Structures are given as C-alpha cells and as structure tokens.
Amino acid sequence: MTVSRVVLASHNAHKLEELRRILTPLVTGLELLGYDGPEPVESGVTFEENALLKARAAARHTGLPAIADDSGIAVQVLGGCPGIFSARWGGPARSDTANVELLLWQLSDLADEYRAAAFVCAAALALPGGEELVVRGEWPGSVLREPAGAGGFGYDPVFRPEGETRSAAELSPAEKDAASHRRRAFTALAPEILRRLS
C-alpha cells in the first residue's frame, strides 16, 4: 500500500489527534504528520482565506502536501461574529473562558429563538506545486444561556447542536467526531486528497 505523507498545518496536538481519527478511515494510506514550522499571520477576512494561508505556509516549509483548517462560531444575530475572531473574541489573552463569557453577556437579553449559531470550519489542501483547494463545513445549532459539560474546548460548553438536548461539551469524542463542522469539512475534502495524492 502506498503511504501518502501529509502535514497538518497546526501546532495543536489535540487537533492532530482529532483529524487522524476523522481522516484515517477516509483516506487509505494517509500518514498525517504534525507541524513544527512557522505559523503565518492569519490576515484573511474569511475562514477560507485563513485556512489557505496556513496550508500554503506548511506546504512551502515542509515540501509536503499540507492540510489546514480555520474554524469558529458564527452567531446569526451578531452578523456571523465572532467568526474568524472566535479565538480572541474576549481579548488578546485568547482565553476560552473570556471568549465564552463575553459571548454570553452579548446575548444575555435575547430570547432563545434569536440565539441561532453554527460552528464553521474551512478545510484547505495545498500541494507543494501550488495547487490548492478549500471546502467548508457547518454544524448548526444555538447558543445556550450558560455552559454545560466538561468535555471539548472553546465554545463547546455553550453550543447546542441542532436536534440535540446536550451541549457539544457533553458529547463523547466519538459523537462529536461523527457530527462536527470539522468532520463535515474534512469529509468533503477527503476525496480530493485521495484524488490528488493517488
């Protein structure tokens, strides 16, 4: 079996493990590698632009095909914010707690029907020769009034997926892997990885 070595343009070990769980069954012979190179400034104004910036930088640095994602929460009544600013919504410290507290405060006076949101993920593939592709996955739901659950990270404790009674932080890793925005985006990207690397 041919092994395709692909680098994940992220220093996040949790994300590497998550994407190994998602992609390994979908891309035969995939060896997904961690990345220790420089991270580019995320100067894009969309999830797609930032995902491509990261994938391009990793492909250029390693000489290997690279994948990357950019993700966050988009709240309908906030015009899609925090969006690309999700990781630093609560200030420069990039604290999950501060991000969640600010979002809950901003929505505190709103009735449940106005708390619609989606987790969004743009997944990008960049090849050393310059070919690139980006796809988008969304996980619709709503913002809870207070955190629930000890699992997950980021906004998971205050995000209730559509059709669920639990927050994303109350789902098991397997349940989250099966339904998440990242799963949706990388499931769409997987056949393109196969086609370009086979």
PDB file of C-alpha atoms in Angstrom:
ATOM      1  CA  MET A   1       0.000   0.000   0.000  1.00  0.00           C
ATOM      2  CA  THR A   2       1.283   3.439  -0.919  1.00  0.00           C
ATOM      3  CA  VAL A   3       1.640   5.794   2.048  1.00  0.00           C
ATOM      4  CA  SER A   4       0.787   9.449   1.477  1.00  0.00           C
ATOM      5  CA  ARG A   5       2.530  11.762   3.929  1.00  0.00           C
ATOM      6  CA  VAL A   6       0.536  14.919   4.594  1.00  0.00           C
ATOM      7  CA  VAL A   7       1.334  17.584   7.172  1.00  0.00           C
ATOM      8  CA  LEU A   8      -1.317  19.256   9.304  1.00  0.00           C
ATOM      9  CA  ALA A   9      -0.567  22.977   9.496  1.00  0.00           C
ATOM     10  CA  SER A  10      -1.209  23.309  13.214  1.00  0.00           C
ATOM     11  CA  HIS A  11       0.788  23.147  16.437  1.00  0.00           C
ATOM     12  CA  ASN A  12      -2.317  21.866  18.249  1.00  0.00           C
ATOM     13  CA  ALA A  13      -1.782  18.232  19.299  1.00  0.00           C
ATOM     14  CA  HIS A  14      -5.497  17.786  20.091  1.00  0.00           C
ATOM     15  CA  LYS A  15      -6.443  18.844  16.570  1.00  0.00           C
ATOM     16  CA  LEU A  16      -3.864  16.461  15.096  1.00  0.00           C
ATOM     17  CA  GLU A  17      -5.377  13.520  17.001  1.00  0.00           C
ATOM     18  CA  GLU A  18      -8.917  14.567  16.075  1.00  0.00           C
ATOM     19  CA  LEU A  19      -8.092  14.795  12.384  1.00  0.00           C
ATOM     20  CA  ARG A  20      -6.251  11.489  12.452  1.00  0.00           C
ATOM     21  CA  ARG A  21      -9.442   9.914  13.825  1.00  0.00           C
ATOM     22  CA  ILE A  22     -11.551  11.596  11.136  1.00  0.00           C
ATOM     23  CA  LEU A  23      -9.317  11.218   8.072  1.00  0.00           C
ATOM     24  CA  THR A  24      -7.564   7.872   8.540  1.00  0.00           C
ATOM     25  CA  PRO A  25     -10.711   5.831   7.732  1.00  0.00           C
ATOM     26  CA  LEU A  26     -11.487   8.099   4.758  1.00  0.00           C
ATOM     27  CA  VAL A  27      -8.058   8.338   3.078  1.00  0.00           C
ATOM     28  CA  THR A  28      -6.380   4.967   2.611  1.00  0.00           C
ATOM     29  CA  GLY A  29      -2.662   5.060   3.331  1.00  0.00           C
ATOM     30  CA  LEU A  30      -2.690   8.528   4.869  1.00  0.00           C
ATOM     31  CA  GLU A  31       0.096   9.373   7.311  1.00  0.00           C
ATOM     32  CA  LEU A  32      -0.873  12.665   8.925  1.00  0.00           C
ATOM     33  CA  LEU A  33       2.146  14.448  10.372  1.00  0.00           C
ATOM     34  CA  GLY A  34       2.423  17.187  12.958  1.00  0.00           C
ATOM     35  CA  TYR A  35       3.948  20.552  12.064  1.00  0.00           C
ATOM     36  CA  ASP A  36       6.627  22.485  13.922  1.00  0.00           C
ATOM     37  CA  GLY A  37       7.321  25.221  11.401  1.00  0.00           C
ATOM     38  CA  PRO A  38       6.423  28.917  11.447  1.00  0.00           C
ATOM     39  CA  GLU A  39       2.769  29.883  11.522  1.00  0.00           C
ATOM     40  CA  PRO A  40       1.700  32.664   9.161  1.00  0.00           C
ATOM     41  CA  VAL A  41      -0.179  35.765  10.260  1.00  0.00           C
ATOM     42  CA  GLU A  42      -3.870  34.986   9.802  1.00  0.00           C
ATOM     43  CA  SER A  43      -4.587  38.120   7.802  1.00  0.00           C
ATOM     44  CA  GLY A  44      -7.531  36.755   5.818  1.00  0.00           C
ATOM     45  CA  VAL A  45     -11.063  38.058   6.313  1.00  0.00           C
ATOM     46  CA  THR A  46     -12.781  34.677   5.859  1.00  0.00           C
ATOM     47  CA  PHE A  47     -12.298  31.204   7.299  1.00  0.00           C
ATOM     48  CA  GLU A  48     -11.363  30.029   3.798  1.00  0.00           C
ATOM     49  CA  GLU A  49      -8.616  32.621   3.332  1.00  0.00           C
ATOM     50  CA  ASN A  50      -7.040  31.859   6.705  1.00  0.00           C
ATOM     51  CA  ALA A  51      -7.146  28.083   6.153  1.00  0.00           C
ATOM     52  CA  LEU A  52      -5.374  28.514   2.813  1.00  0.00           C
ATOM     53  CA  LEU A  53      -2.742  30.825   4.349  1.00  0.00           C
ATOM     54  CA  LYS A  54      -1.866  28.128   6.901  1.00  0.00           C
ATOM     55  CA  ALA A  55      -1.855  25.242   4.400  1.00  0.00           C
ATOM     56  CA  ARG A  56       0.313  27.168   1.922  1.00  0.00           C
ATOM     57  CA  ALA A  57       2.852  28.075   4.611  1.00  0.00           C
ATOM     58  CA  ALA A  58       3.171  24.460   5.781  1.00  0.00           C
ATOM     59  CA  ALA A  59       3.488  23.093   2.225  1.00  0.00           C
ATOM     60  CA  ARG A  60       6.166  25.669   1.453  1.00  0.00           C
ATOM     61  CA  HIS A  61       8.077  24.980   4.685  1.00  0.00           C
ATOM     62  CA  THR A  62       7.967  21.164   4.519  1.00  0.00           C
ATOM     63  CA  GLY A  63       7.802  20.442   0.796  1.00  0.00           C
ATOM     64  CA  LEU A  64       4.877  18.093   1.567  1.00  0.00           C
ATOM     65  CA  PRO A  65       1.169  18.320   0.813  1.00  0.00           C
ATOM     66  CA  ALA A  66      -0.443  20.205   3.686  1.00  0.00           C
ATOM     67  CA  ILE A  67      -3.908  20.498   5.127  1.00  0.00           C
ATOM     68  CA  ALA A  68      -5.199  23.169   7.483  1.00  0.00           C
ATOM     69  CA  ASP A  69      -8.414  24.408   8.920  1.00  0.00           C
ATOM     70  CA  ASP A  70      -9.777  27.636  10.256  1.00  0.00           C
ATOM     71  CA  SER A  71     -12.852  27.422  12.399  1.00  0.00           C
ATOM     72  CA  GLY A  72     -15.038  29.255  14.860  1.00  0.00           C
ATOM     73  CA  ILE A  73     -18.571  30.029  15.894  1.00  0.00           C
ATOM     74  CA  ALA A  74     -20.873  32.273  13.858  1.00  0.00           C
ATOM     75  CA  VAL A  75     -23.884  33.730  15.683  1.00  0.00           C
ATOM     76  CA  GLN A  76     -26.729  34.807  13.440  1.00  0.00           C
ATOM     77  CA  VAL A  77     -27.885  37.850  15.423  1.00  0.00           C
ATOM     78  CA  LEU A  78     -24.271  39.103  15.603  1.00  0.00           C
ATOM     79  CA  GLY A  79     -23.980  39.070  11.814  1.00  0.00           C
ATOM     80  CA  GLY A  80     -21.796  35.957  11.861  1.00  0.00           C
ATOM     81  CA  CYS A  81     -19.475  37.116  14.647  1.00  0.00           C
ATOM     82  CA  PRO A  82     -17.321  36.103  16.445  1.00  0.00           C
ATOM     83  CA  GLY A  83     -16.490  34.271  13.178  1.00  0.00           C
ATOM     84  CA  ILE A  84     -12.797  34.450  12.310  1.00  0.00           C
ATOM     85  CA  PHE A  85     -12.218  36.300  15.599  1.00  0.00           C
ATOM     86  CA  SER A  86     -13.596  33.426  17.712  1.00  0.00           C
ATOM     87  CA  ALA A  87     -10.260  32.555  19.348  1.00  0.00           C
ATOM     88  CA  ARG A  88      -9.654  36.130  20.519  1.00  0.00           C
ATOM     89  CA  TRP A  89     -13.219  37.430  20.984  1.00  0.00           C
ATOM     90  CA  GLY A  90     -12.673  38.043  24.706  1.00  0.00           C
ATOM     91  CA  GLY A  91      -9.361  39.879  24.282  1.00  0.00           C
ATOM     92  CA  PRO A  92      -5.687  39.349  23.422  1.00  0.00           C
ATOM     93  CA  ALA A  93      -5.153  36.619  26.044  1.00  0.00           C
ATOM     94  CA  ARG A  94      -7.077  34.193  23.777  1.00  0.00           C
ATOM     95  CA  SER A  95      -8.837  32.672  26.790  1.00  0.00           C
ATOM     96  CA  ASP A  96     -11.696  30.229  26.191  1.00  0.00           C
ATOM     97  CA  THR A  97     -13.325  31.421  29.419  1.00  0.00           C
ATOM     98  CA  ALA A  98     -13.156  35.101  28.447  1.00  0.00           C
ATOM     99  CA  ASN A  99     -14.448  34.354  24.946  1.00  0.00           C
ATOM    100  CA  VAL A 100     -17.452  32.433  26.261  1.00  0.00           C
ATOM    101  CA  GLU A 101     -18.235  34.981  28.986  1.00  0.00           C
ATOM    102  CA  LEU A 102     -18.281  37.867  26.512  1.00  0.00           C
ATOM    103  CA  LEU A 103     -20.492  35.991  24.053  1.00  0.00           C
ATOM    104  CA  LEU A 104     -22.974  35.030  26.773  1.00  0.00           C
ATOM    105  CA  TRP A 105     -23.080  38.626  28.014  1.00  0.00           C
ATOM    106  CA  GLN A 106     -23.733  39.903  24.466  1.00  0.00           C
ATOM    107  CA  LEU A 107     -26.672  37.506  24.061  1.00  0.00           C
ATOM    108  CA  SER A 108     -27.954  37.682  27.640  1.00  0.00           C
ATOM    109  CA  ASP A 109     -31.138  39.648  26.869  1.00  0.00           C
ATOM    110  CA  LEU A 110     -32.132  37.626  23.816  1.00  0.00           C
ATOM    111  CA  ALA A 111     -34.910  35.050  23.719  1.00  0.00           C
ATOM    112  CA  ASP A 112     -33.990  31.503  22.722  1.00  0.00           C
ATOM    113  CA  GLU A 113     -35.318  31.897  19.165  1.00  0.00           C
ATOM    114  CA  TYR A 114     -32.673  34.568  18.487  1.00  0.00           C
ATOM    115  CA  ARG A 115     -29.688  32.509  19.654  1.00  0.00           C
ATOM    116  CA  ALA A 116     -29.112  30.554  16.405  1.00  0.00           C
ATOM    117  CA  ALA A 117     -25.471  29.851  15.638  1.00  0.00           C
ATOM    118  CA  ALA A 118     -23.231  27.467  13.742  1.00  0.00           C
ATOM    119  CA  PHE A 119     -19.771  26.115  14.189  1.00  0.00           C
ATOM    120  CA  VAL A 120     -17.959  26.733  10.885  1.00  0.00           C
ATOM    121  CA  CYS A 121     -14.838  25.036   9.525  1.00  0.00           C
ATOM    122  CA  ALA A 122     -12.947  25.760   6.327  1.00  0.00           C
ATOM    123  CA  ALA A 123     -10.608  22.894   5.398  1.00  0.00           C
ATOM    124  CA  ALA A 124      -7.791  23.569   2.943  1.00  0.00           C
ATOM    125  CA  LEU A 125      -5.345  21.438   0.978  1.00  0.00           C
ATOM    126  CA  ALA A 126      -2.177  22.932  -0.517  1.00  0.00           C
ATOM    127  CA  LEU A 127       0.296  20.992  -2.653  1.00  0.00           C
ATOM    128  CA  PRO A 128       3.967  21.988  -2.980  1.00  0.00           C
ATOM    129  CA  GLY A 129       3.431  22.604  -6.711  1.00  0.00           C
ATOM    130  CA  GLY A 130       0.894  25.327  -5.977  1.00  0.00           C
ATOM    131  CA  GLU A 131      -2.414  23.509  -6.435  1.00  0.00           C
ATOM    132  CA  GLU A 132      -4.873  24.245  -3.659  1.00  0.00           C
ATOM    133  CA  LEU A 133      -8.460  23.685  -2.654  1.00  0.00           C
ATOM    134  CA  VAL A 134     -10.703  24.746   0.223  1.00  0.00           C
ATOM    135  CA  VAL A 135     -14.115  23.456   1.337  1.00  0.00           C
ATOM    136  CA  ARG A 136     -16.497  24.499   4.112  1.00  0.00           C
ATOM    137  CA  GLY A 137     -18.468  22.571   6.726  1.00  0.00           C
ATOM    138  CA  GLU A 138     -21.102  23.930   9.109  1.00  0.00           C
ATOM    139  CA  TRP A 139     -22.662  22.435  12.247  1.00  0.00           C
ATOM    140  CA  PRO A 140     -25.886  24.338  13.009  1.00  0.00           C
ATOM    141  CA  GLY A 141     -27.244  24.859  16.489  1.00  0.00           C
ATOM    142  CA  SER A 142     -27.775  27.555  19.094  1.00  0.00           C
ATOM    143  CA  VAL A 143     -26.023  29.282  21.979  1.00  0.00           C
ATOM    144  CA  LEU A 144     -27.048  28.130  25.463  1.00  0.00           C
ATOM    145  CA  ARG A 145     -27.606  30.536  28.342  1.00  0.00           C
ATOM    146  CA  GLU A 146     -24.850  29.001  30.460  1.00  0.00           C
ATOM    147  CA  PRO A 147     -22.034  26.467  29.979  1.00  0.00           C
ATOM    148  CA  ALA A 148     -22.848  22.762  30.252  1.00  0.00           C
ATOM    149  CA  GLY A 149     -20.428  19.838  30.159  1.00  0.00           C
ATOM    150  CA  ALA A 150     -16.753  19.356  30.842  1.00  0.00           C
ATOM    151  CA  GLY A 151     -15.618  17.929  27.500  1.00  0.00           C
ATOM    152  CA  GLY A 152     -14.447  19.643  24.349  1.00  0.00           C
ATOM    153  CA  PHE A 153     -12.887  23.097  24.262  1.00  0.00           C
ATOM    154  CA  GLY A 154     -13.581  26.637  23.114  1.00  0.00           C
ATOM    155  CA  TYR A 155     -17.278  27.353  22.740  1.00  0.00           C
ATOM    156  CA  ASP A 156     -18.332  23.681  23.074  1.00  0.00           C
ATOM    157  CA  PRO A 157     -19.920  24.150  26.535  1.00  0.00           C
ATOM    158  CA  VAL A 158     -22.329  26.844  25.255  1.00  0.00           C
ATOM    159  CA  PHE A 159     -23.137  25.362  21.829  1.00  0.00           C
ATOM    160  CA  ARG A 160     -26.105  23.030  21.489  1.00  0.00           C
ATOM    161  CA  PRO A 161     -26.116  21.245  18.107  1.00  0.00           C
ATOM    162  CA  GLU A 162     -29.376  21.207  16.177  1.00  0.00           C
ATOM    163  CA  GLY A 163     -31.507  18.217  17.210  1.00  0.00           C
ATOM    164  CA  GLU A 164     -29.563  17.720  20.459  1.00  0.00           C
ATOM    165  CA  THR A 165     -30.528  18.300  24.082  1.00  0.00           C
ATOM    166  CA  ARG A 166     -26.861  18.342  25.145  1.00  0.00           C
ATOM    167  CA  SER A 167     -24.085  20.831  24.550  1.00  0.00           C
ATOM    168  CA  ALA A 168     -21.153  19.911  22.324  1.00  0.00           C
ATOM    169  CA  ALA A 169     -19.111  19.612  25.541  1.00  0.00           C
ATOM    170  CA  GLU A 170     -21.481  16.898  26.775  1.00  0.00           C
ATOM    171  CA  LEU A 171     -20.997  14.721  23.687  1.00  0.00           C
ATOM    172  CA  SER A 172     -18.425  11.944  23.688  1.00  0.00           C
ATOM    173  CA  PRO A 173     -15.400  12.439  21.409  1.00  0.00           C
ATOM    174  CA  ALA A 174     -16.861   9.807  19.047  1.00  0.00           C
ATOM    175  CA  GLU A 175     -20.228  11.580  18.919  1.00  0.00           C
ATOM    176  CA  LYS A 176     -18.571  14.911  18.251  1.00  0.00           C
ATOM    177  CA  ASP A 177     -16.234  13.446  15.612  1.00  0.00           C
ATOM    178  CA  ALA A 178     -19.257  11.996  13.788  1.00  0.00           C
ATOM    179  CA  ALA A 179     -21.198  15.257  13.525  1.00  0.00           C
ATOM    180  CA  SER A 180     -18.918  18.261  13.918  1.00  0.00           C
ATOM    181  CA  HIS A 181     -18.160  21.061  11.498  1.00  0.00           C
ATOM    182  CA  ARG A 182     -14.617  19.712  11.226  1.00  0.00           C
ATOM    183  CA  ARG A 183     -15.948  16.250  10.335  1.00  0.00           C
ATOM    184  CA  ARG A 184     -18.210  17.769   7.666  1.00  0.00           C
ATOM    185  CA  ALA A 185     -15.460  19.868   6.100  1.00  0.00           C
ATOM    186  CA  PHE A 186     -12.780  17.163   6.078  1.00  0.00           C
ATOM    187  CA  THR A 187     -15.222  14.509   4.856  1.00  0.00           C
ATOM    188  CA  ALA A 188     -15.794  16.766   1.847  1.00  0.00           C
ATOM    189  CA  LEU A 189     -12.043  17.322   1.436  1.00  0.00           C
ATOM    190  CA  ALA A 190     -11.048  13.633   1.803  1.00  0.00           C
ATOM    191  CA  PRO A 191     -11.888  12.503  -1.765  1.00  0.00           C
ATOM    192  CA  GLU A 192      -9.975  15.489  -3.121  1.00  0.00           C
ATOM    193  CA  ILE A 193      -6.940  14.497  -1.037  1.00  0.00           C
ATOM    194  CA  LEU A 194      -7.219  10.955  -2.408  1.00  0.00           C
ATOM    195  CA  ARG A 195      -7.591  12.125  -5.990  1.00  0.00           C
ATOM    196  CA  ARG A 196      -4.594  14.456  -5.848  1.00  0.00           C
ATOM    197  CA  LEU A 197      -2.246  12.149  -3.957  1.00  0.00           C
ATOM    198  CA  SER A 198      -3.003   8.814  -5.631  1.00  0.00           C
TER     199      SER A 198
END
